[in-house]
XYZ file of C-alpha atoms in Angstrom:
713
model
C 93.111 -195.002 41.492
C 90.862 -192.099 42.529
C 88.209 -193.801 44.703
C 85.125 -192.466 42.714
C 86.444 -193.846 39.424
C 87.296 -197.222 41.185
C 83.958 -197.492 42.564
C 82.466 -196.909 38.880
C 84.348 -200.041 37.567
C 83.037 -202.343 40.207
C 79.878 -204.462 39.803
C 80.328 -204.451 35.981
C 77.224 -205.971 34.036
C 79.112 -206.544 30.875
C 82.566 -207.482 29.788
C 84.441 -204.346 28.633
C 86.984 -206.234 26.686
C 84.279 -207.962 24.611
C 82.917 -204.875 23.492
C 86.333 -203.414 22.733
C 86.760 -206.372 20.568
C 83.439 -205.582 18.778
C 84.617 -202.327 18.179
C 88.261 -203.463 16.759
C 86.548 -206.051 14.847
C 87.817 -209.007 16.786
C 89.633 -210.281 19.841
C 92.896 -210.607 17.278
C 92.558 -207.143 16.251
C 92.399 -205.696 19.679
C 95.592 -207.924 20.807
C 97.429 -206.779 17.682
C 96.435 -203.006 18.092
C 97.663 -203.152 21.776
C 100.884 -204.787 20.723
C 101.320 -202.019 18.431
C 100.477 -199.411 21.163
C 103.086 -200.771 23.331
C 105.671 -200.647 20.603
C 104.998 -196.841 20.402
C 104.766 -196.384 24.383
C 107.889 -198.157 24.951
C 110.037 -196.315 22.323
C 112.190 -194.129 24.353
C 112.081 -191.583 21.557
C 108.290 -191.418 21.781
C 107.804 -188.541 24.181
C 108.482 -185.200 22.673
C 107.075 -183.032 25.385
C 104.003 -180.744 25.582
C 103.362 -179.168 22.121
C 100.973 -176.538 23.788
C 104.158 -174.425 24.756
C 105.528 -174.342 21.319
C 105.672 -171.904 18.690
C 104.217 -172.828 15.294
C 107.569 -172.957 13.812
C 108.685 -175.126 16.542
C 105.421 -177.409 16.212
C 106.058 -177.899 12.558
C 109.702 -178.818 13.078
C 108.678 -181.346 15.664
C 105.883 -182.719 13.656
C 108.466 -183.203 10.667
C 111.050 -184.992 13.144
C 108.363 -187.229 14.487
C 107.294 -187.960 10.999
C 110.579 -189.237 10.073
C 111.250 -191.151 13.084
C 107.798 -192.734 12.671
C 108.722 -193.879 9.251
C 112.254 -195.222 10.291
C 110.225 -197.269 13.126
C 107.501 -198.648 10.821
C 110.422 -199.892 8.570
C 112.269 -201.389 11.618
C 109.365 -203.260 12.804
C 108.059 -204.223 9.273
C 104.713 -203.077 9.605
C 103.308 -203.138 6.330
C 99.495 -203.761 6.653
C 97.583 -200.635 6.043
C 95.323 -201.150 9.168
C 98.370 -201.693 11.361
C 100.327 -198.705 9.777
C 97.043 -196.752 10.641
C 97.089 -197.931 14.241
C 100.948 -197.044 14.763
C 100.329 -193.852 13.171
C 97.442 -192.948 15.253
C 99.132 -194.119 18.537
C 102.346 -192.289 17.867
C 100.661 -189.113 17.375
C 97.779 -189.476 19.850
C 95.819 -186.125 19.401
C 98.615 -184.642 17.509
C 99.458 -185.651 13.754
C 102.530 -185.747 11.694
C 104.130 -183.833 8.981
C 104.307 -186.383 5.869
C 100.441 -187.107 6.158
C 99.243 -185.696 2.965
C 102.072 -187.639 0.959
C 100.375 -190.915 2.479
C 96.762 -190.189 2.635
C 96.355 -188.141 -0.787
C 99.573 -188.154 -2.977
C 100.091 -192.036 -3.009
C 96.371 -192.955 -3.368
C 96.055 -190.668 -6.137
C 98.941 -192.138 -7.870
C 97.147 -195.669 -7.416
C 93.792 -194.678 -8.435
C 94.611 -192.336 -11.629
C 98.012 -193.572 -12.942
C 98.568 -195.428 -16.039
C 100.932 -198.288 -15.895
C 104.098 -196.355 -17.449
C 103.373 -193.650 -14.542
C 103.193 -196.175 -11.837
C 106.458 -197.813 -12.752
C 108.034 -194.138 -12.683
C 106.927 -192.781 -9.617
C 105.728 -195.481 -7.189
C 109.460 -196.314 -6.435
C 110.474 -192.547 -5.785
C 107.552 -191.984 -3.458
C 108.041 -195.260 -1.367
C 111.732 -194.244 -1.050
C 110.849 -190.687 -0.245
C 112.732 -189.161 -2.892
C 109.723 -187.746 -4.142
C 107.306 -186.180 -1.389
C 103.938 -185.374 -2.813
C 101.133 -183.290 -2.001
C 97.823 -182.962 -3.827
C 96.917 -179.668 -5.533
C 93.232 -179.413 -6.499
C 92.229 -176.683 -4.085
C 92.401 -173.357 -5.185
C 91.931 -169.747 -3.865
C 88.817 -169.733 -5.411
C 87.446 -173.482 -5.218
C 87.718 -176.130 -2.658
C 86.739 -177.719 0.329
C 88.540 -181.005 0.798
C 90.120 -182.791 3.759
C 93.789 -181.693 2.639
C 92.830 -178.323 3.822
C 92.897 -179.507 7.272
C 95.166 -182.495 7.340
C 96.200 -182.849 11.166
C 99.875 -183.455 10.086
C 102.068 -182.795 7.132
C 101.767 -186.293 6.110
C 98.192 -187.119 6.556
C 97.199 -186.045 3.157
C 99.701 -188.209 1.557
C 98.504 -191.372 3.401
C 94.773 -190.610 3.402
C 94.132 -189.121 -0.261
C 97.372 -189.473 -2.194
C 98.205 -193.062 -1.912
C 94.493 -194.071 -2.133
C 93.961 -191.875 -5.247
C 96.708 -193.844 -6.981
C 95.191 -196.995 -5.795
C 91.615 -196.076 -7.444
C 92.802 -193.997 -10.295
C 96.232 -195.093 -11.520
C 96.784 -197.719 -14.172
C 98.974 -200.642 -13.594
C 102.184 -198.962 -15.091
C 101.452 -195.610 -13.317
C 101.352 -197.702 -10.251
C 104.686 -199.156 -11.036
C 106.026 -195.799 -11.671
C 104.634 -194.142 -8.706
C 103.393 -196.120 -5.767
C 106.526 -197.526 -4.307
C 108.204 -194.072 -4.320
C 105.318 -192.576 -2.767
C 105.113 -195.412 -0.212
C 108.897 -195.047 0.740
C 108.486 -191.515 0.907
C 110.833 -190.290 -1.992
C 107.516 -188.915 -3.326
C 105.582 -186.992 -0.719
C 102.270 -186.069 -2.062
C 99.468 -183.745 -1.490
C 95.946 -183.417 -2.905
C 95.289 -180.138 -4.446
C 91.736 -179.567 -5.299
C 90.410 -176.625 -3.617
C 90.940 -173.224 -4.821
C 90.800 -169.851 -3.188
C 87.568 -168.888 -5.108
C 85.968 -172.546 -5.465
C 85.268 -175.427 -3.107
C 82.208 -177.488 -2.953
C 81.242 -176.382 -6.602
C 83.984 -178.808 -8.395
C 82.942 -177.606 -11.964
C 83.623 -174.065 -11.096
C 87.490 -174.954 -10.398
C 89.893 -172.732 -12.849
C 92.977 -174.568 -12.973
C 93.615 -175.474 -16.499
C 95.811 -178.369 -18.089
C 96.062 -177.624 -21.666
C 97.479 -180.438 -23.980
C 100.180 -179.618 -26.509
C 100.321 -182.540 -28.981
C 103.714 -181.331 -30.398
C 105.662 -181.932 -27.205
C 103.097 -184.163 -25.803
C 102.878 -182.462 -22.679
C 100.260 -180.811 -20.639
C 100.699 -177.115 -19.592
C 99.454 -176.473 -15.942
C 98.319 -172.819 -15.295
C 96.579 -170.886 -12.857
C 94.688 -168.249 -14.908
C 93.346 -165.915 -12.139
C 94.192 -165.121 -8.446
C 91.094 -167.214 -7.574
C 92.377 -170.156 -9.390
C 95.522 -170.518 -6.858
C 95.216 -173.779 -5.076
C 94.530 -172.924 -1.446
C 94.567 -175.201 1.816
C 96.356 -178.670 0.911
C 98.158 -179.954 3.813
C 101.699 -180.541 3.317
C 101.746 -178.519 0.525
C 103.403 -175.499 1.998
C 107.043 -176.922 3.104
C 106.753 -180.701 2.988
C 105.379 -182.107 -0.126
C 107.447 -182.361 -3.374
C 104.558 -183.648 -5.600
C 101.101 -182.791 -5.761
C 98.109 -184.564 -7.487
C 96.373 -181.479 -9.207
C 92.839 -181.281 -10.374
C 92.295 -179.202 -13.396
C 90.231 -178.748 -16.174
C 91.422 -180.653 -19.189
C 91.564 -179.038 -22.668
C 92.424 -180.717 -25.758
C 92.014 -180.152 -29.378
C 90.239 -176.939 -28.376
C 87.652 -178.484 -26.210
C 87.049 -178.902 -22.432
C 86.678 -182.248 -21.022
C 85.968 -181.278 -17.203
C 88.174 -181.916 -14.254
C 90.892 -184.513 -14.512
C 94.038 -185.227 -12.119
C 97.521 -184.550 -12.923
C 100.767 -185.658 -11.080
C 102.820 -182.177 -10.794
C 106.200 -182.294 -9.330
C 106.839 -179.133 -7.226
C 110.151 -179.245 -5.919
C 113.611 -180.467 -6.780
C 114.421 -183.996 -5.495
C 117.961 -182.884 -4.322
C 117.567 -179.560 -3.040
C 113.848 -179.295 -2.344
C 113.442 -175.931 -3.848
C 110.415 -175.055 -5.922
C 110.620 -176.161 -9.551
C 110.327 -173.319 -12.322
C 106.738 -172.241 -12.792
C 105.848 -173.226 -9.153
C 104.864 -170.548 -6.800
C 104.145 -172.106 -3.441
C 104.093 -171.347 0.148
C 102.410 -171.594 3.700
C 99.114 -169.779 3.866
C 99.619 -168.889 7.594
C 97.941 -169.518 11.042
C 94.639 -171.073 11.136
C 92.091 -171.730 13.701
C 94.129 -175.129 14.600
C 96.648 -177.438 13.159
C 99.625 -175.139 14.158
C 101.898 -178.129 12.844
C 100.538 -178.212 9.816
C 101.926 -176.450 6.615
C 98.474 -176.193 4.585
C 99.849 -174.428 1.599
C 99.159 -172.370 -1.778
C 100.206 -173.202 -5.204
C 100.255 -170.806 -8.263
C 101.030 -172.704 -11.586
C 102.726 -170.527 -14.176
C 102.526 -172.616 -17.475
C 104.178 -175.779 -15.908
C 104.755 -178.273 -18.608
C 104.483 -181.812 -17.411
C 104.558 -185.071 -19.657
C 101.451 -186.436 -21.141
C 101.978 -189.755 -18.841
C 101.479 -187.527 -15.820
C 97.984 -187.586 -16.300
C 96.156 -190.234 -14.190
C 94.522 -192.486 -16.888
C 93.108 -195.469 -15.293
C 89.738 -194.191 -16.546
C 90.004 -191.233 -18.965
C 92.934 -190.882 -21.147
C 94.417 -188.540 -23.677
C 96.164 -190.165 -26.751
C 99.389 -188.581 -28.182
C 97.513 -187.056 -30.725
C 95.163 -184.958 -28.488
C 92.075 -187.158 -28.778
C 90.392 -187.732 -25.495
C 88.895 -191.161 -24.211
C 86.180 -190.367 -21.735
C 85.512 -192.676 -18.521
C 82.562 -194.865 -18.021
C 81.207 -192.446 -15.761
C 82.429 -188.977 -15.176
C 82.039 -189.576 -11.186
C 85.010 -192.259 -11.214
C 87.451 -189.783 -10.667
C 85.742 -188.655 -7.363
C 86.380 -191.987 -5.742
C 88.993 -190.461 -3.296
C 86.488 -187.808 -2.102
C 83.704 -190.353 -1.448
C 86.426 -192.712 0.405
C 87.414 -189.446 2.736
C 83.801 -188.804 3.284
C 83.062 -192.401 4.441
C 86.136 -192.190 6.551
C 84.902 -188.847 8.402
C 81.754 -190.928 9.477
C 83.851 -193.207 11.807
C 86.250 -190.326 12.705
C 83.031 -188.425 13.906
C 82.653 -191.496 16.155
C 86.258 -191.413 17.220
C 86.399 -187.972 18.287
C 83.076 -188.187 20.027
C 84.465 -191.332 21.915
C 87.502 -189.269 23.188
C 85.171 -186.389 24.249
C 82.783 -188.580 25.937
C 85.848 -190.282 27.584
C 87.077 -187.151 29.062
C 83.749 -185.639 30.333
C 82.355 -188.636 31.851
C 85.521 -189.731 33.581
C 85.639 -186.173 34.968
C 82.126 -186.375 35.812
C 82.926 -189.185 37.947
C 85.660 -187.576 40.159
C 84.181 -183.934 40.136
C 82.118 -183.182 43.169
C 79.785 -180.174 43.144
C 76.917 -178.408 45.077
C 74.344 -180.234 46.910
C 71.341 -182.432 46.019
C 70.392 -183.116 49.873
C 71.273 -180.183 52.149
C 74.082 -181.175 54.631
C 75.093 -184.156 52.811
C 78.575 -184.560 50.792
C 78.797 -183.087 47.683
C 77.742 -185.629 44.749
C 79.488 -186.766 41.844
C 78.281 -184.381 38.936
C 77.644 -187.661 36.869
C 74.619 -188.127 39.400
C 72.857 -184.950 38.225
C 70.404 -185.738 35.547
C 70.959 -182.661 33.717
C 74.755 -183.773 33.416
C 73.584 -187.291 32.314
C 71.232 -185.545 29.771
C 74.258 -183.553 28.202
C 76.558 -186.665 28.104
C 74.770 -190.059 27.674
C 73.110 -189.432 24.425
C 76.325 -188.328 23.167
C 77.761 -191.671 24.416
C 75.158 -193.408 22.404
C 75.888 -191.314 19.364
C 79.680 -192.271 19.578
C 78.815 -195.902 19.343
C 76.078 -195.362 16.629
C 78.597 -193.435 14.406
C 81.548 -195.792 15.154
C 79.368 -198.619 13.721
C 78.254 -196.266 10.837
C 81.694 -195.920 10.023
C 82.516 -199.492 10.064
C 79.553 -199.965 7.637
C 80.498 -197.176 5.311
C 84.085 -198.535 5.242
C 82.889 -202.171 4.144
C 80.371 -200.625 1.951
C 83.221 -198.674 0.128
C 85.205 -201.498 -0.375
C 82.271 -203.912 -1.525
C 81.117 -201.315 -4.225
C 84.692 -200.201 -5.191
C 85.221 -203.872 -6.143
C 82.142 -203.834 -8.091
C 83.195 -200.599 -10.003
C 86.536 -202.161 -10.428
C 84.515 -204.772 -12.411
C 82.750 -202.301 -14.705
C 79.629 -202.286 -12.455
C 78.493 -198.964 -11.696
C 74.962 -199.602 -10.504
C 75.498 -198.712 -6.841
C 77.652 -195.816 -7.269
C 75.070 -193.200 -7.037
C 73.827 -194.774 -3.841
C 77.240 -194.977 -2.453
C 78.012 -191.061 -3.478
C 74.671 -190.027 -1.904
C 75.148 -191.900 1.537
C 78.721 -190.964 1.990
C 77.854 -187.364 1.357
C 74.998 -187.418 3.562
C 76.443 -189.231 6.478
C 79.461 -187.284 6.263
C 77.417 -184.105 6.981
C 74.995 -185.707 9.487
C 77.760 -187.085 11.614
C 80.329 -184.261 11.431
C 77.630 -181.670 12.380
C 76.482 -183.777 15.144
C 80.020 -184.366 16.606
C 81.254 -180.849 16.139
C 78.367 -179.669 18.425
C 78.695 -182.419 20.794
C 82.446 -181.581 21.291
C 81.634 -178.518 22.733
C 78.689 -179.875 24.670
C 81.445 -182.141 26.417
C 83.753 -179.183 27.124
C 81.074 -177.014 28.853
C 79.817 -180.227 30.511
C 83.472 -179.905 32.222
C 82.986 -176.394 33.604
C 85.969 -174.083 33.671
C 88.514 -176.820 33.472
C 87.208 -178.096 30.105
C 88.354 -174.593 28.764
C 92.102 -175.400 29.648
C 93.926 -177.130 27.062
C 95.008 -179.528 29.703
C 91.632 -180.945 29.038
C 92.369 -181.647 25.257
C 88.832 -180.693 24.472
C 89.981 -177.331 22.870
C 92.497 -179.201 20.911
C 90.046 -181.883 19.937
C 87.501 -179.221 18.757
C 89.770 -177.028 16.493
C 91.043 -180.309 14.893
C 87.564 -181.435 14.219
C 85.493 -178.549 13.115
C 86.943 -178.361 9.741
C 85.226 -181.671 8.867
C 81.924 -179.429 8.448
C 83.363 -177.677 5.586
C 86.308 -179.822 4.030
C 85.438 -182.956 1.755
C 82.258 -180.784 0.878
C 80.703 -178.178 2.878
C 77.845 -179.698 5.039
C 74.750 -177.945 3.560
C 75.821 -178.703 0.142
C 76.380 -182.351 0.771
C 72.768 -182.797 2.376
C 71.589 -181.288 -0.979
C 73.522 -183.681 -2.916
C 71.725 -186.390 -0.939
C 68.655 -184.769 -1.463
C 69.011 -184.875 -5.284
C 69.258 -188.660 -5.163
C 66.305 -188.728 -2.812
C 64.298 -186.908 -5.259
C 65.363 -188.705 -8.006
C 64.303 -192.000 -6.198
C 61.092 -190.317 -5.100
C 60.375 -189.656 -9.058
C 61.213 -193.096 -9.978
C 58.757 -194.838 -7.553
C 56.021 -192.060 -8.825
C 56.793 -193.473 -12.252
C 56.230 -197.058 -11.151
C 59.546 -198.149 -10.783
C 60.603 -200.119 -7.453
C 63.867 -199.090 -5.585
C 66.387 -201.549 -3.885
C 68.936 -200.442 -1.392
C 69.018 -197.751 1.170
C 65.954 -195.910 -0.319
C 63.476 -198.940 -0.694
C 61.400 -197.451 1.981
C 59.997 -194.723 -0.833
C 58.485 -197.958 -2.538
C 54.762 -197.514 -2.859
C 53.103 -199.666 -0.268
C 56.299 -199.658 1.981
C 54.576 -198.215 5.137
C 56.110 -200.908 7.349
C 54.412 -202.523 10.277
C 53.458 -199.015 11.516
C 50.291 -197.492 9.977
C 49.878 -193.819 11.327
C 46.253 -194.425 12.553
C 47.377 -197.321 14.590
C 50.503 -196.055 16.296
C 48.618 -194.581 19.609
C 47.119 -197.966 20.558
C 49.868 -200.367 19.400
C 53.301 -199.319 19.779
C 55.941 -199.888 22.241
C 58.387 -196.887 21.921
C 61.240 -198.663 23.785
C 61.087 -201.621 21.236
C 64.140 -200.995 18.952
C 62.619 -202.589 15.884
C 59.797 -200.121 16.327
C 61.913 -197.073 16.594
C 63.836 -197.877 13.491
C 60.525 -198.280 11.884
C 59.291 -194.713 13.148
C 62.493 -193.271 11.718
C 61.838 -195.012 8.334
C 58.488 -193.492 8.059
C 59.425 -190.158 9.144
C 62.173 -190.053 6.355
C 59.509 -191.148 3.908
C 57.194 -188.568 4.909
C 59.864 -185.774 4.891
C 61.271 -186.850 1.351
C 57.579 -186.614 0.211
C 57.111 -183.362 1.719
C 60.268 -182.001 0.069
C 58.993 -183.193 -3.284
C 55.569 -181.601 -2.911
C 57.228 -178.295 -2.047
C 59.307 -178.431 -5.057
C 56.115 -179.119 -7.138
C 54.329 -176.397 -5.655
C 57.016 -173.901 -6.306
C 56.924 -175.020 -9.882
C 53.289 -174.611 -10.220
C 53.734 -170.976 -9.184
C 55.371 -170.531 -12.522
C 59.029 -170.617 -11.154
C 61.719 -172.290 -13.189
C 63.036 -175.917 -11.980
C 66.179 -174.354 -10.572
C 64.403 -171.675 -8.721
C 61.765 -174.146 -7.257
C 64.634 -176.259 -6.072
C 66.049 -173.314 -4.206
C 62.988 -172.404 -2.817
C 62.631 -175.734 -1.099
C 66.075 -176.338 0.075
C 65.157 -176.116 3.787
C 62.723 -178.971 3.196
C 65.394 -180.758 1.238
C 67.919 -180.722 3.868
C 65.267 -181.903 6.474
C 64.670 -184.703 4.403
C 68.291 -185.702 3.998
C 68.743 -185.456 7.570
C 65.749 -187.703 8.138
C 67.207 -190.179 5.735
C 70.691 -190.119 7.465
C 69.225 -190.364 10.895
C 67.281 -193.404 9.953
C 70.244 -195.068 8.259
C 72.627 -194.479 11.283
C 69.665 -195.951 13.628
C 69.313 -198.826 11.400
C 72.916 -199.570 11.397
C 73.058 -199.417 14.991
C 70.178 -201.804 15.405
C 71.580 -204.310 12.894
C 74.795 -203.990 14.794
C 73.165 -204.931 18.126
C 71.328 -207.770 16.641
C 74.651 -209.483 15.696
C 75.926 -209.481 19.145
C 75.762 -212.821 20.956
C 77.214 -211.701 24.115
C 74.061 -210.941 26.590
C 75.611 -208.592 28.763
C 77.251 -206.498 25.795
C 73.893 -207.146 23.961
C 72.016 -205.541 26.855
C 74.133 -202.653 27.281
C 74.532 -201.731 23.582
C 70.641 -202.377 23.020
C 70.130 -199.674 25.657
C 72.294 -197.232 24.057
C 70.611 -197.800 20.876
C 67.218 -196.909 22.340
C 68.591 -194.108 24.111
C 70.064 -192.592 20.687
C 66.468 -193.178 19.053
C 64.329 -191.691 21.985
C 66.724 -188.652 22.199
C 66.275 -188.041 18.635
C 62.603 -188.262 18.963
C 62.717 -185.631 21.457
C 64.782 -183.257 19.361
C 62.633 -183.846 16.210
C 59.181 -184.130 17.935
C 57.587 -181.827 15.281
C 58.517 -184.297 12.359
C 57.128 -187.320 13.867
C 53.919 -185.288 14.852
C 53.815 -183.928 11.209
C 54.006 -187.407 9.793
C 51.121 -188.658 12.000
C 53.326 -191.328 13.706
C 52.898 -190.438 17.341
C 49.555 -189.552 19.486
C 49.696 -186.990 22.185
C 49.937 -189.745 24.711
C 53.361 -191.148 23.087
C 54.642 -187.518 22.727
C 54.105 -187.235 26.559
C 55.814 -190.331 27.229
C 58.850 -189.647 25.384
C 60.204 -187.456 27.968
C 59.707 -190.211 30.768
C 61.506 -192.994 28.359
C 64.397 -190.514 28.195
C 64.903 -190.431 31.878
C 64.441 -194.277 32.417
C 67.069 -194.812 29.745
C 69.585 -192.204 31.340
C 69.115 -193.982 34.781
C 69.777 -197.161 32.967
C 73.006 -196.076 31.429
C 74.308 -194.588 34.489
C 75.994 -197.525 36.261
C 77.798 -198.638 32.991
C 78.809 -195.077 31.954
C 82.485 -195.082 32.904
C 82.588 -198.680 31.596
C 81.387 -197.869 28.470
C 83.997 -195.013 27.867
C 86.797 -197.594 29.118
C 85.766 -200.013 26.252
C 86.916 -197.339 23.632
C 90.361 -197.942 25.158
C 91.886 -194.543 24.733
C 95.289 -194.669 26.297
C 96.303 -191.629 28.619
C 99.187 -191.003 26.551
C 96.882 -191.021 23.403
C 93.984 -189.080 24.881
C 96.551 -186.661 26.232
C 93.910 -185.385 28.733
C 94.423 -184.408 32.435
C 90.730 -184.432 33.119
C 90.193 -187.749 31.059
C 92.864 -189.870 33.039
C 92.186 -193.541 33.463
C 93.101 -193.504 37.242
C 90.829 -190.282 37.792
C 93.667 -188.572 39.515
C 92.925 -185.117 37.834
C 93.790 -182.644 40.398
C 97.278 -183.600 41.116
C 98.214 -183.749 37.514
C 96.343 -180.422 36.705
C 98.704 -178.887 39.021
C 101.726 -180.508 37.750
C 100.881 -179.424 34.108
C 100.324 -175.972 34.815
C 103.642 -175.777 36.901
C 105.292 -177.177 33.456
C 104.403 -173.779 31.513
C 107.723 -172.229 30.358
C 105.894 -168.866 31.646
C 106.716 -170.401 35.255
C 110.300 -171.238 34.521
C 111.274 -167.742 36.454
C 109.640 -166.368 39.446
C 109.683 -163.045 37.948
C 109.088 -162.590 34.188
C 111.398 -160.255 32.376
C 108.400 -158.093 31.216
C 108.122 -156.971 34.870
C 111.563 -155.056 34.936
C 111.002 -153.841 31.141
C 107.504 -152.663 31.341
C 105.859 -152.758 34.756
C 108.710 -151.592 37.071
C 108.903 -148.190 35.355
C 105.254 -147.599 36.037
C 105.939 -148.280 39.822
C 108.275 -145.167 40.473
C 107.171 -144.706 43.996
C 108.285 -148.288 45.152
């Protein structure tokens, strides 16, 4: 153990394991997660070597091999609980991912959520036994932005979108048909929504599904080059089925987007079926092991029963039965956006673990002349870079827990026919998806640069974490568009208040008279900025003010003679600011609420400090908003910097312990710089020597190209 890292773990003020238990949802969950981790680490077939030195084809081949091996192990161990499957999968892959992901995360879920009973019976057994390997073909060349575009393994979309969509949109008969087959990976599915020419604007998707009442079939077709499905993970080579989103035409009328199960490849030979033009889209910014694909449909006929019909149906005669809400088929997207919130916290926790541990063992420069070089974690500027991100990681992890709980609760209400909370869920998931992914994406780069030159090496794992996470800012909804979707909900809520209605839920702070305990004129003399409840109240009032300012901007634009649409477009900067403030308030409130639930005094104290740091750092970054809202006096503005420095110093003794609580195992983190034992330099040298370029003392290129230039030697 490096003596510096050992020193950091002495004199702890809180129980690290208790904090880990809180992150896992209880001591039993932590125990079981670690048991599953031991299964993976003790598996002699687990170690596949360093993927950084493989070609793209080799990485894909390795990913498929690992995926198949993982499925066999899950069956051998009898792991069937979805949470435990996710633990095993994430530990098996570490920072890598697997080749059958789209089948699990999109194909199977779509079967569950949109199949009718007969479809379920037909397809589920096939997918469970891997005879049907599914993907989800919604994305086209011209449209799309969803998570399947950037799945981290060929099976990710199958697990995260295909299966959940089945669960949410399939009828019982369709579940019987599809889910078992998808679960057993006879069906490997992907989720094909995005097209080459359209993404976030779903109504612009061009793929068509035209019903033929004579044969009782849908004719699936890509009418333009921009309608080609583009980006689905696992689509290129892995999946044999896709859930395809297409514009439904029946009896001469378009009924908007609906989901259809489309077979892509022969179950026996895996060759593309007639009318299916399919392949890999080529190298990307990252995810070299994933076969993101394209899909061109050339008048492909599928049975009527392949339309997911839990909510909308097409009868044999072609008559259309519309769903209770047009948003019901978007349940998978809301689910994925909710998951991204927690994933933003997860990736930040990984990056903070790497950067803070490395900063504890790295010595650089001088603070006092003639004294030993200090740990760079002792520099206030290094703390200012990393500790607010550490606080943000905890905030986002707790927000992720909240979003999953809220999604499950509201989904249960929706299944009972209660749609009242759906607009709030959609708005909250869209806004928080954008808010957290933007912040995490920028935070990864801050962590990388805080590690100096070594952060640029892939041995740090930070470059891979960045390229793997950055697509979150564009898939499942481009972030600016997501913020504007939240803004539409906020503007609608504001208008309701102006009309005399009283709101509940996340936007209740917009109610007239809901100015909270802080009246702006009293702030300067009565408010303690380090009180967590006070900070939450300040963020609430800031959000209310910015929502009001955005609404006023639209009104002013309209009064200048602009149309309602142009007035909206002329106010989008204000609208995004309002959404950002709303999301910032919600995350801080969730953090405060979680802290309030913690009984252990040591854990409560350190998390309360992090929550205050998260809030004070945000005030410093958005000082203008708080001043514009009249919430801070000049004296309080000046005090923010001092409070920030105090909180940084308060976090410093616990920084390494706080990242230890994330419980990222070295083999999962896959970072030389982030090693638990702190022995960075020895292993960095070992990692470099393992490069295939070092397999010979003289590379063959010397004799082929350089030696002829040295004719005089």
